[in-house]
Coordinates of C-alpha atoms in Angstrom, one line a residue:
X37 CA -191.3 169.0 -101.4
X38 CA -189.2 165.5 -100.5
X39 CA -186.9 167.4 -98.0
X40 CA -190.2 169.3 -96.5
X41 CA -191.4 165.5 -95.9
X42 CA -188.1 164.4 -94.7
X43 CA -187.9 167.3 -91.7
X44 CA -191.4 166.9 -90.4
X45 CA -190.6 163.0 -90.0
X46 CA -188.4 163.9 -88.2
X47 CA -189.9 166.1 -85.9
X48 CA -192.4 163.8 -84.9
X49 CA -190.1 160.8 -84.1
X50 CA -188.6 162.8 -80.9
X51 CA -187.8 160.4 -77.5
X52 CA -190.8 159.5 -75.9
X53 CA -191.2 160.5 -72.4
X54 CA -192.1 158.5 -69.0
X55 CA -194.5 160.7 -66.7
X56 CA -193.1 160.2 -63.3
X57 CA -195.8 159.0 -60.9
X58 CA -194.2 160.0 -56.8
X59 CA -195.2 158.3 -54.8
X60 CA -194.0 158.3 -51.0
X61 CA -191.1 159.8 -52.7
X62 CA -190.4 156.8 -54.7
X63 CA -190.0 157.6 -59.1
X64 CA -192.2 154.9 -61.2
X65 CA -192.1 154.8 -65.0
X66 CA -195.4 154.6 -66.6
X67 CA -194.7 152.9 -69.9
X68 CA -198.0 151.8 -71.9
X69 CA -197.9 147.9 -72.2
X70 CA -197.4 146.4 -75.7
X71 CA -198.8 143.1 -76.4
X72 CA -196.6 140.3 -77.6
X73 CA -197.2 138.6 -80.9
X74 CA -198.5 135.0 -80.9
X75 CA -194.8 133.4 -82.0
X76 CA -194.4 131.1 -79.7
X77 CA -190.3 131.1 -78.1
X78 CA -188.5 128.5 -75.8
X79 CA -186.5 129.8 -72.8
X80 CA -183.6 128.0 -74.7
X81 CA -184.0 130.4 -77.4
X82 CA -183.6 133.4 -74.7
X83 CA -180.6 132.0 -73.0
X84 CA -178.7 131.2 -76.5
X85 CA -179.0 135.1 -77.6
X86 CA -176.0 136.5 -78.2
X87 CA -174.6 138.4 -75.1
X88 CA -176.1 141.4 -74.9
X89 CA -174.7 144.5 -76.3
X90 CA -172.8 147.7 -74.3
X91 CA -175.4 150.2 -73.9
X92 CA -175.9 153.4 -75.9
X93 CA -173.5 156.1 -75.7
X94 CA -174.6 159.4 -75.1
X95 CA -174.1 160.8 -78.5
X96 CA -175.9 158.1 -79.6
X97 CA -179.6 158.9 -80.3
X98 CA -181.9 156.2 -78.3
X99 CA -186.0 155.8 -78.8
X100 CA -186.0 154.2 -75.5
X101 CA -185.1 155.0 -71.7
X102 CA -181.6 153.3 -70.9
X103 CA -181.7 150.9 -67.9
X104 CA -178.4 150.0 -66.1
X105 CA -177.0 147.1 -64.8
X106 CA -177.0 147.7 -61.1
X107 CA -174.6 145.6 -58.7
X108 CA -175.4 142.9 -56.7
X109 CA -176.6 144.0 -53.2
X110 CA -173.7 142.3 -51.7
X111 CA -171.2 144.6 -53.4
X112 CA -172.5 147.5 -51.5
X113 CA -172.1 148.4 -48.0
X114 CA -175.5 147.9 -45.6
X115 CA -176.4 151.2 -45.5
X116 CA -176.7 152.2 -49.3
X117 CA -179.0 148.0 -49.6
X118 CA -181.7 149.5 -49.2
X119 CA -181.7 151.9 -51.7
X120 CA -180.2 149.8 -53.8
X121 CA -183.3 147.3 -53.3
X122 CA -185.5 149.9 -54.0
X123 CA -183.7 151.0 -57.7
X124 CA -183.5 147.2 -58.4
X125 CA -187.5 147.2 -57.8
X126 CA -187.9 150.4 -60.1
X127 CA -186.1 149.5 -62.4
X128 CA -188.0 146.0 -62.8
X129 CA -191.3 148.3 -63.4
X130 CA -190.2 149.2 -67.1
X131 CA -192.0 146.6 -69.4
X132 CA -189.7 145.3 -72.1
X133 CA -191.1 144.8 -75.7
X134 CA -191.1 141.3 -76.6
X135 CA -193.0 141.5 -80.2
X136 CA -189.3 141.8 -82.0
X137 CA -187.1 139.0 -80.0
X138 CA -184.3 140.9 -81.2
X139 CA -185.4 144.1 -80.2
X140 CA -183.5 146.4 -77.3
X141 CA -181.8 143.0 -76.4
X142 CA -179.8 144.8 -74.0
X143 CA -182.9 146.2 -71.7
X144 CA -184.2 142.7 -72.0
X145 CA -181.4 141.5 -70.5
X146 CA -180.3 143.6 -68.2
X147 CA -184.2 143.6 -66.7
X148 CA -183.5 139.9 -66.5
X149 CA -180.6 139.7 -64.6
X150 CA -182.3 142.5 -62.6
X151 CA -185.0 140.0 -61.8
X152 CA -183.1 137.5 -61.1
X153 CA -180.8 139.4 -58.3
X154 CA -184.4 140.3 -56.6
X155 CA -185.3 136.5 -56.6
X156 CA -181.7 135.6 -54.9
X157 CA -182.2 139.1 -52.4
X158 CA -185.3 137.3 -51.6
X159 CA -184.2 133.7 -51.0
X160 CA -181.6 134.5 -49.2
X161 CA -183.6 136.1 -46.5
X162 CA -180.7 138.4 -46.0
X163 CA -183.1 141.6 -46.7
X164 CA -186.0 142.7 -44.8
X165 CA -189.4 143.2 -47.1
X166 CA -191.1 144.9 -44.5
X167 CA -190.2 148.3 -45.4
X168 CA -190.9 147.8 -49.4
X169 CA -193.6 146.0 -49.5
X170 CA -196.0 148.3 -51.2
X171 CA -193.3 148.8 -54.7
X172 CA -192.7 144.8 -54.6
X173 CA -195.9 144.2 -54.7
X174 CA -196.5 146.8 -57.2
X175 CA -193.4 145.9 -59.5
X176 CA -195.4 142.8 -59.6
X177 CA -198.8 143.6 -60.5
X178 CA -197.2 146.3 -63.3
X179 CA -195.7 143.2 -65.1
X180 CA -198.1 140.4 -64.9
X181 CA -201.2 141.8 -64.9
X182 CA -201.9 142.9 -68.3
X183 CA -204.4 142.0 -71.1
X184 CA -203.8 138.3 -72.7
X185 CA -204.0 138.1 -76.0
X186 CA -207.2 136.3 -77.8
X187 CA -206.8 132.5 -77.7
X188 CA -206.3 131.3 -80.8
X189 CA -207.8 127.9 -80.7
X190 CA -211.4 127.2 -79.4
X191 CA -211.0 124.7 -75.8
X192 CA -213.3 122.3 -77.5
X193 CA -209.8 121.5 -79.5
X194 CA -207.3 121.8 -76.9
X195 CA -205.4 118.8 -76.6
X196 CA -203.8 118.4 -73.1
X197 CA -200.8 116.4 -74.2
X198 CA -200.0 118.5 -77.5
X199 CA -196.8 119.1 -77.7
X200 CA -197.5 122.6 -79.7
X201 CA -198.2 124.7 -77.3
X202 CA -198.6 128.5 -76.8
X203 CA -195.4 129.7 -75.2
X204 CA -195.5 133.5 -73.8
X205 CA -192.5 134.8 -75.7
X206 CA -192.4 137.6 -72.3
X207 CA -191.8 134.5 -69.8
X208 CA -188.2 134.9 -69.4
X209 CA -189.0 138.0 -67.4
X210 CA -192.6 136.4 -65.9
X211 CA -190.9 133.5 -64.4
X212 CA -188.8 135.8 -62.3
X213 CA -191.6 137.8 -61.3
X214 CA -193.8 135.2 -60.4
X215 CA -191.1 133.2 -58.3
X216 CA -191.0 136.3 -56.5
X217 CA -194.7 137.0 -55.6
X218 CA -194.3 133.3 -54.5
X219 CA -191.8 133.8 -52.2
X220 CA -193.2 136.9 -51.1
X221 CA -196.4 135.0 -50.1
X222 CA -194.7 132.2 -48.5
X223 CA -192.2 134.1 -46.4
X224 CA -192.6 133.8 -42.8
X225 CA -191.5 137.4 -42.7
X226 CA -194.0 138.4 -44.8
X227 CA -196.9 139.5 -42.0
X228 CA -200.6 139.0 -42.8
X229 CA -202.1 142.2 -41.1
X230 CA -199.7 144.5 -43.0
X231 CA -199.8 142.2 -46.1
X232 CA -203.3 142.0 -46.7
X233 CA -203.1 145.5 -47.4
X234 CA -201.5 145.1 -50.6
X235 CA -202.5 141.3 -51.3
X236 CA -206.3 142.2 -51.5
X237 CA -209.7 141.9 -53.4
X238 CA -208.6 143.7 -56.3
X239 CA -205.2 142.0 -56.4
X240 CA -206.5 138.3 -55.8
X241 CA -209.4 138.9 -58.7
X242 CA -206.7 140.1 -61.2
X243 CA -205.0 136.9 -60.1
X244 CA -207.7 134.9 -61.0
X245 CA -208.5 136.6 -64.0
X246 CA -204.9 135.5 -65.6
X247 CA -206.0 132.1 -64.9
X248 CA -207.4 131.9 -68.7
X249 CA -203.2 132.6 -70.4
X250 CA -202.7 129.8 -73.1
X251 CA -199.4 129.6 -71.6
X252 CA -199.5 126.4 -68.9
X253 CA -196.2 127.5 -67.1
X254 CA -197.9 130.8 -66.3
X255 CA -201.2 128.8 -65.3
X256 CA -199.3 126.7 -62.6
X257 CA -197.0 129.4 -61.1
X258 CA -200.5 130.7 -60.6
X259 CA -202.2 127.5 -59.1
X260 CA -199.4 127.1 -56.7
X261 CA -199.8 131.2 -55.4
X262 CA -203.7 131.4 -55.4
X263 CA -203.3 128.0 -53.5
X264 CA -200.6 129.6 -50.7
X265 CA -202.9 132.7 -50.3
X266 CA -205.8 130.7 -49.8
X267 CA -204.0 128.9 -47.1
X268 CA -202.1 131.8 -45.5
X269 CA -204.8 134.9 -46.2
X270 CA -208.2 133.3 -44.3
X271 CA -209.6 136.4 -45.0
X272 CA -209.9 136.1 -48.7
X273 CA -211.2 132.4 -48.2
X274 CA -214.6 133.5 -49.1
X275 CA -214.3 135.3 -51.5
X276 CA -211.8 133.3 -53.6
X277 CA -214.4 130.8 -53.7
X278 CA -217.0 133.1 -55.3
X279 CA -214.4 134.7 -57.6
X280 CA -214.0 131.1 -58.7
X281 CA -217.6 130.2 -58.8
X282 CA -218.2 133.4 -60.9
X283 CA -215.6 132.2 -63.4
X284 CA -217.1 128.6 -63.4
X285 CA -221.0 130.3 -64.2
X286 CA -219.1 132.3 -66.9
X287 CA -217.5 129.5 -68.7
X288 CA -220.7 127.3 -68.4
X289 CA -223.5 129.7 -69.4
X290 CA -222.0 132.3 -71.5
X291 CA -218.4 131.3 -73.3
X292 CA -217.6 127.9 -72.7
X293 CA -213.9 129.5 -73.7
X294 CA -211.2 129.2 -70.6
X295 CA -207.6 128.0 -70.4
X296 CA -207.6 127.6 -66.5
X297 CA -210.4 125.7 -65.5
X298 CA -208.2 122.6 -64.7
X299 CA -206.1 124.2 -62.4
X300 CA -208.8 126.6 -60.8
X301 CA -210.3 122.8 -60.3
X302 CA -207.3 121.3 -58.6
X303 CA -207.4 124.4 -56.1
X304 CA -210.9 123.6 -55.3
X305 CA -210.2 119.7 -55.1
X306 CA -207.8 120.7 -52.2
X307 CA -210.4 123.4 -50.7
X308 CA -212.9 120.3 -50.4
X309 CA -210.8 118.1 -48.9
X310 CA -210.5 120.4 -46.0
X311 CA -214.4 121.0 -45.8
X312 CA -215.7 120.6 -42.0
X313 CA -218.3 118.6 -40.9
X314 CA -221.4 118.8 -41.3
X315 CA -221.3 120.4 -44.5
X316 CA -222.3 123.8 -44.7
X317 CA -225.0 124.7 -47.5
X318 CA -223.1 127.2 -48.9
X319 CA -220.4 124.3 -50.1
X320 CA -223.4 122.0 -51.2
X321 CA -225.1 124.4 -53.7
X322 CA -221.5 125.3 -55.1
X323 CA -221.7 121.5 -56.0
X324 CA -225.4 121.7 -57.5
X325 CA -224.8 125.3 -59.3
X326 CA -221.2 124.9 -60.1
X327 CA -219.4 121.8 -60.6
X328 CA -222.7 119.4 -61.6
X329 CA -223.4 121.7 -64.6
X330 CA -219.3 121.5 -65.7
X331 CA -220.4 118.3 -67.4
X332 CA -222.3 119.9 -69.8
X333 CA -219.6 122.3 -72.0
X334 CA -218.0 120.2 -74.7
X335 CA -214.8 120.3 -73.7
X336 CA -214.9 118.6 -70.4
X337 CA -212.0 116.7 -71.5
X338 CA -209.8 119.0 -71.0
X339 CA -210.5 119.3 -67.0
X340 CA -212.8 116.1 -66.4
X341 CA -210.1 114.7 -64.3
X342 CA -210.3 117.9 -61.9
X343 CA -213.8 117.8 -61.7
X344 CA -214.1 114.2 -61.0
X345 CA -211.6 114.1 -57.9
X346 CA -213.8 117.7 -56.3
X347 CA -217.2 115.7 -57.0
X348 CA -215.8 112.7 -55.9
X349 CA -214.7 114.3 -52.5
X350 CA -218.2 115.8 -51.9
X351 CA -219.9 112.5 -51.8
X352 CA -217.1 110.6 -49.8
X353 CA -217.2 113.7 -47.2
X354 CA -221.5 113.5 -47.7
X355 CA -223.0 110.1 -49.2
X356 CA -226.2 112.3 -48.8
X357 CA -224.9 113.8 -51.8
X358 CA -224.7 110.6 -53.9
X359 CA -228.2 111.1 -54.8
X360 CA -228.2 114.7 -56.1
X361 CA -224.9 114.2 -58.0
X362 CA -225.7 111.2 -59.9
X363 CA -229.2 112.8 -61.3
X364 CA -227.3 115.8 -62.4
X365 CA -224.8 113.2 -64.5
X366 CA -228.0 111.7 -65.7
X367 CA -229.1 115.3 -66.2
X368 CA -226.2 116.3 -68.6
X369 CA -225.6 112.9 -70.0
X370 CA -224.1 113.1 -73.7
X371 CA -226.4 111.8 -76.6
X372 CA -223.9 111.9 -79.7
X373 CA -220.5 112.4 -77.7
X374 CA -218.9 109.3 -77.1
X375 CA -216.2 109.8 -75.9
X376 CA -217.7 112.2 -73.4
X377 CA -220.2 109.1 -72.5
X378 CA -217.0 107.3 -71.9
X379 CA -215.7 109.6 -69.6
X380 CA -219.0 109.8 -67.5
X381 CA -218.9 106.4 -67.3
X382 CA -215.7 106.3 -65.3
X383 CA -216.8 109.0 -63.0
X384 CA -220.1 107.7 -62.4
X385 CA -217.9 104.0 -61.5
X386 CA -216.2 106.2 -58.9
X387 CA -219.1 107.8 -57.5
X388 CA -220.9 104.5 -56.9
X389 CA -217.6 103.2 -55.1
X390 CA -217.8 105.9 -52.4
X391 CA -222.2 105.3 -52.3
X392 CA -223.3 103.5 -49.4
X393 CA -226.1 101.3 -49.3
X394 CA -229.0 103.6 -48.3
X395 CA -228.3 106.4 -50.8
X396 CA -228.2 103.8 -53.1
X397 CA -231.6 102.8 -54.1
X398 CA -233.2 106.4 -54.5
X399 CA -231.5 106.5 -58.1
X400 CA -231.6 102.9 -59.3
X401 CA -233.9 103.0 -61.6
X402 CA -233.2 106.0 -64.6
X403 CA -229.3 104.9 -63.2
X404 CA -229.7 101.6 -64.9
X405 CA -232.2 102.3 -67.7
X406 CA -229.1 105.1 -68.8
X407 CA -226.3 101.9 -68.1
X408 CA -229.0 99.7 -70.4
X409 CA -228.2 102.4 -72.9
X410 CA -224.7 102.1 -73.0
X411 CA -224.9 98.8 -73.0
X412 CA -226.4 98.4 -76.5
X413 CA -224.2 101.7 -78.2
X414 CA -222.9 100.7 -81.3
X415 CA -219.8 102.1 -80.6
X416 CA -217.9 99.4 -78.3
X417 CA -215.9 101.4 -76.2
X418 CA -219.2 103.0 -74.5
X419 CA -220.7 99.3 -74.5
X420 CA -216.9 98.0 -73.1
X421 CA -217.0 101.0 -70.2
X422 CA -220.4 100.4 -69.3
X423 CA -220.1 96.6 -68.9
X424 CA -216.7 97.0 -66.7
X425 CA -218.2 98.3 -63.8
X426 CA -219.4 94.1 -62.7
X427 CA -215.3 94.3 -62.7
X428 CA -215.7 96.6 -59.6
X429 CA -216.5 94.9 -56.7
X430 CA -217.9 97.3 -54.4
X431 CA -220.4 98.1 -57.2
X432 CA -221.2 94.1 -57.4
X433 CA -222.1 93.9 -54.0
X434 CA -224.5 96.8 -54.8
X435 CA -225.7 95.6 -57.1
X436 CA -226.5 91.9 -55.6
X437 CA -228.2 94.1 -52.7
X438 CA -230.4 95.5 -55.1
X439 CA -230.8 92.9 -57.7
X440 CA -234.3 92.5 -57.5
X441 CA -234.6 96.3 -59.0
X442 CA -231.7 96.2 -61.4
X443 CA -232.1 92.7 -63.6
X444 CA -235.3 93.8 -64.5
X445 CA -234.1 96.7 -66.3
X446 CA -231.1 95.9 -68.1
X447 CA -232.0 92.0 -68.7
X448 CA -233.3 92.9 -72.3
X449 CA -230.5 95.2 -72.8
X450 CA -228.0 92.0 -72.1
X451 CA -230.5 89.8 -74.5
X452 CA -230.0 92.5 -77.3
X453 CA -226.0 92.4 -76.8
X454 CA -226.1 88.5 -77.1
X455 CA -228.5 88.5 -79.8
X456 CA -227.1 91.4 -82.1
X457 CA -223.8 93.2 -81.4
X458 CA -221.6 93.2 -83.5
X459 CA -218.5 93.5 -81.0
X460 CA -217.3 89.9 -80.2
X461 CA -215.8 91.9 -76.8
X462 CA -219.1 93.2 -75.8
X463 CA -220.3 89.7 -76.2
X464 CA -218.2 88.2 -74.1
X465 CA -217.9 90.7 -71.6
X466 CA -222.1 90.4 -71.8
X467 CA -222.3 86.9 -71.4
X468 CA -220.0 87.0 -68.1
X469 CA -222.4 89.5 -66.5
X470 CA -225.6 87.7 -67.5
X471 CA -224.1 84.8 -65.8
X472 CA -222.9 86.6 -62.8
X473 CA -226.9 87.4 -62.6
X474 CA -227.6 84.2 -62.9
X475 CA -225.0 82.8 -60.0
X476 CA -226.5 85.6 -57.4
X477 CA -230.4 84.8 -58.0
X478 CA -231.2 82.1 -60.4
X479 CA -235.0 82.4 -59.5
X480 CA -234.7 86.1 -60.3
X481 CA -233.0 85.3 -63.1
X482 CA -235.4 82.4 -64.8
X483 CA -238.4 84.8 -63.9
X484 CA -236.7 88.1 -66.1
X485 CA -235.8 85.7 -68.8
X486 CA -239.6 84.4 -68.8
X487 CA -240.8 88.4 -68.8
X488 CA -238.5 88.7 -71.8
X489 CA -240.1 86.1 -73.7
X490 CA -243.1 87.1 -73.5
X491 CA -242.6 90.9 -74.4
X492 CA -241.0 89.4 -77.3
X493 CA -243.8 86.9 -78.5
X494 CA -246.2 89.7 -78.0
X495 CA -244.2 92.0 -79.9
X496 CA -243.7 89.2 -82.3
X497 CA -247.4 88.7 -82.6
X498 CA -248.2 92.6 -82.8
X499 CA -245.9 92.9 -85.5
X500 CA -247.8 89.9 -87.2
X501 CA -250.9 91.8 -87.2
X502 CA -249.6 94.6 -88.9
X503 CA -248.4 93.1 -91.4
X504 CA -251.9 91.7 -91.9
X505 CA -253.7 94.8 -91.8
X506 CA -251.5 96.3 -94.1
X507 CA -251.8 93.8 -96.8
X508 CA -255.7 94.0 -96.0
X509 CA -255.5 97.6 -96.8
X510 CA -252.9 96.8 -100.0
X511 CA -255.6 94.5 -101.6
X512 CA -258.9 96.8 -100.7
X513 CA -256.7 99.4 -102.5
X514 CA -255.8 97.5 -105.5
X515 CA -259.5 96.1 -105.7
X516 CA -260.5 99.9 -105.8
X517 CA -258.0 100.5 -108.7
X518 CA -259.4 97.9 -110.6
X519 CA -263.5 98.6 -110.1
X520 CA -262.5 102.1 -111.4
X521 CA -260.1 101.4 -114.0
X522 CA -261.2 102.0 -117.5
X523 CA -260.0 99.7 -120.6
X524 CA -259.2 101.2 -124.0
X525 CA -259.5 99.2 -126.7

């Protein structure tokens, strides 16, 4: 019964096959892609391999197609290149499996070094890509677009400057193939009408969609190649900027999960700096729908840089826009983040900087009454934030503008800091506002301070009389108790 068991094993495990896919005459392996495992690699760790081993004799029984190492283009005369271009390019289109780092070492590197000779080809401008751009371009889109693995932290716990990061154990063989896309994009052979064939839709949304690897070397290779097809491809413009927006109203109102959204950011922040004026209303509500409601996911930390600079731009480019942008911070102001208060802070400090004086005054009022807030948080570094923007001196000559709206509403919440916080900073850094306030406009100042004291006498005096009432009610009650009480002798 063993040996039964033993043959029918070994009928089963018989060489897979690769179903050949012609096209314009051209042989393709179709090989099914295997997702890596989550154990994180260096490239060091790649290099230092031992160097790879012969490959497999033909008596030798193999579970995977050989590859060969082909020569360098150079070695051949012009007339076989390319051909020889063409089986470097086919050759590339067989996925290695990366889950076993020690697994068919030699494929690995022999695709490698494959790689790499297409990247020098490339360079070297010695080789038209004219003739081969449909397989480049398809060589590229077998190996990097693929499904990523599930993240295995949640964003609101990403730290930006952790040192343990995800590293795509497959990158050895990415890197190559996204320097070439690059250099494909950016070649001034490469021409736009016959390019755009290949580069399209489909291909640029697929691009986008990789924006959300864990991996951060494959996120910028990506920045830098959506960036150069925006800027080369003026047909895609609009539509990479609704691709984007879609991810953006994916993130905000359904996962709040993405490992790109800092570097889809810093693609927009150069798209908005190139805006035309007047403003269209197309880019305006991608402000209002898109990057004002960003604030509100938890982990804004992660990208608040980003989307501070592209919110900054609108309202230098617009100071129309002041307005609308600082009610939608107001909007999605944290109540029990503080660090995220902290962070609003700073980009509301830059926003005021580029206000001018007659978008200025529309917002004063729930502006300050929110800065009053802050003023009084118990937790200092909101209160510190908060009280450095009189360090800013645009912002101070805002404010002395429109003093005669502003003192009035945070004068009690500088009485409260002097009064009761426990921070000796805050109370130092309060006391040198308050008498900035009372430098510009001691009248002003005098008549807030007189307000002050007289809310506080009347609250004083309320207060009074209910503690009397109360102990009116506390004696009528004990009164009743003893009318109704009855002694037992």
């Amino acid at each position: 019964m063993f040996n039964k068991i033993i043959k029918l094993a070994h009928k089963k495990t018989s060489k897979p096959e690769f179903p050949e896919n012609s096209q314009n005459g051209d042989q393709f392996y179709e090989v099914v892609v295997k997702h890596a495992s989550r154990a994180a690699i260096a490239i060091s760790d790649v290099q230092n391999l031992p160097p790879p081993p012969p490959p497999p004799s033909a008596a030798e029984p193999s579970t995977s197609p050989v590859i060969e190492l082909l020569p360098p283009l150079r070695d051949v005369a012009v007339s076989e290149r390319a051909t020889l271009f063409l089986r470097k390019v086919q050759l590339c289109c067989f996925l290695c499996d990366f889950s076993d780092t020690l697994k068919c070492v030699y494929e690995k590197e022999t695709k490698r070094q494959t790689l790499h000779d297409l990247v020098d080809i490339i360079q070297s401008g010695s080789f038209g890509l004219s003739e081969h751009q449909e397989e480049l371009v398809n060589m590229v889109s077998v190996n990097i677009f693929r499904c990523l693995p599930p993240s295995s932290l949640g964003t609101e716990n990403l730290d930006p400057d952790e040192d343990d990061k995800y590293l795509d154990p497959s990158w050895p063989h990415l890197q190559f193939v996204y320097e070439i896309l690059l250099r494909y994009v950016v070649s001034p052979e490469t021409d736009i009408k016959s390019a755009k064939r290949y580069i399209d839709h489909v291909f640029v949304l697929k691009l986008i969609d990789l924006f959300d690897s864990e991996d951060a070397r494959e996120r910028e290779y990506l920045k830098t190649i959506l960036h150069r097809i925006y800027g080369k491809f003026m047909v895609h413009r609009p539509f990479i900027r609704k691709a984007i927006n879609n991810v953006f109203y994916r993130f905000i109102f359904e996962t709040q999960r993405h490992n790109g959204i800092a570097e889809l950011l810093e693609i927009l922040g150069s798209i908005i700096n190139g805006f035309a004026l007047p403003m269209k209303e197309e880019h305006k509500l991608f402000l209002i729908r898109a990057l004002i409601p960003l604030h509100k996911p938890k982990c804004i930390s992660s990208y608040h840089q980003q989307l501070s600079y592209c919110v900054v731009q609108f309202v230098e480019k617009d100071n129309r826009l002041a307005d609308p942008v600082i009610r939608g911070l107001l909007k999605y102001w944290p109540v029990t983040n503080c660090q995220k208060e902290v962070l609003f802070l700073g980009e509301l400090e830059e926003v005021l900087e580029a206000t001018q004086s007659p978008e200025f005054p529309r917002c004063i009022v729930p502006l300050f009454r929110q800065i009053g807030r802050c003023l009084n948080s118990p937790h200092f570094q909101v209160a510190e934030r908060a009280l450095y923007l009189w360090n800013n001196e645009p912002i101070v000559s805002l404010v002395a503008r429109n003093r005669n709206c502003i003192l009035p509403v945070i004068f009690e919440a500088l009485e409260n800091n002097m009064k009761s916080h426990w921070n000796r900073a805050v109370h130092g850094l309060t006391a040198n506002v308050r008498k900035m306030f009372l430098e510009m406009d001691a009248e002003l100042f005098e008549e807030c301070q007189r307000q002050y004291l007289e809310k506080e006498a009347s609250a004083r005096e309320l207060e009074e009389k209910r503690e009397l009432t109360w102990k009116k009610l506390e004696a009528v009650a004990a009164q009743a108790i003893m009318d109704d009480m009855v002694l037992v002798n």
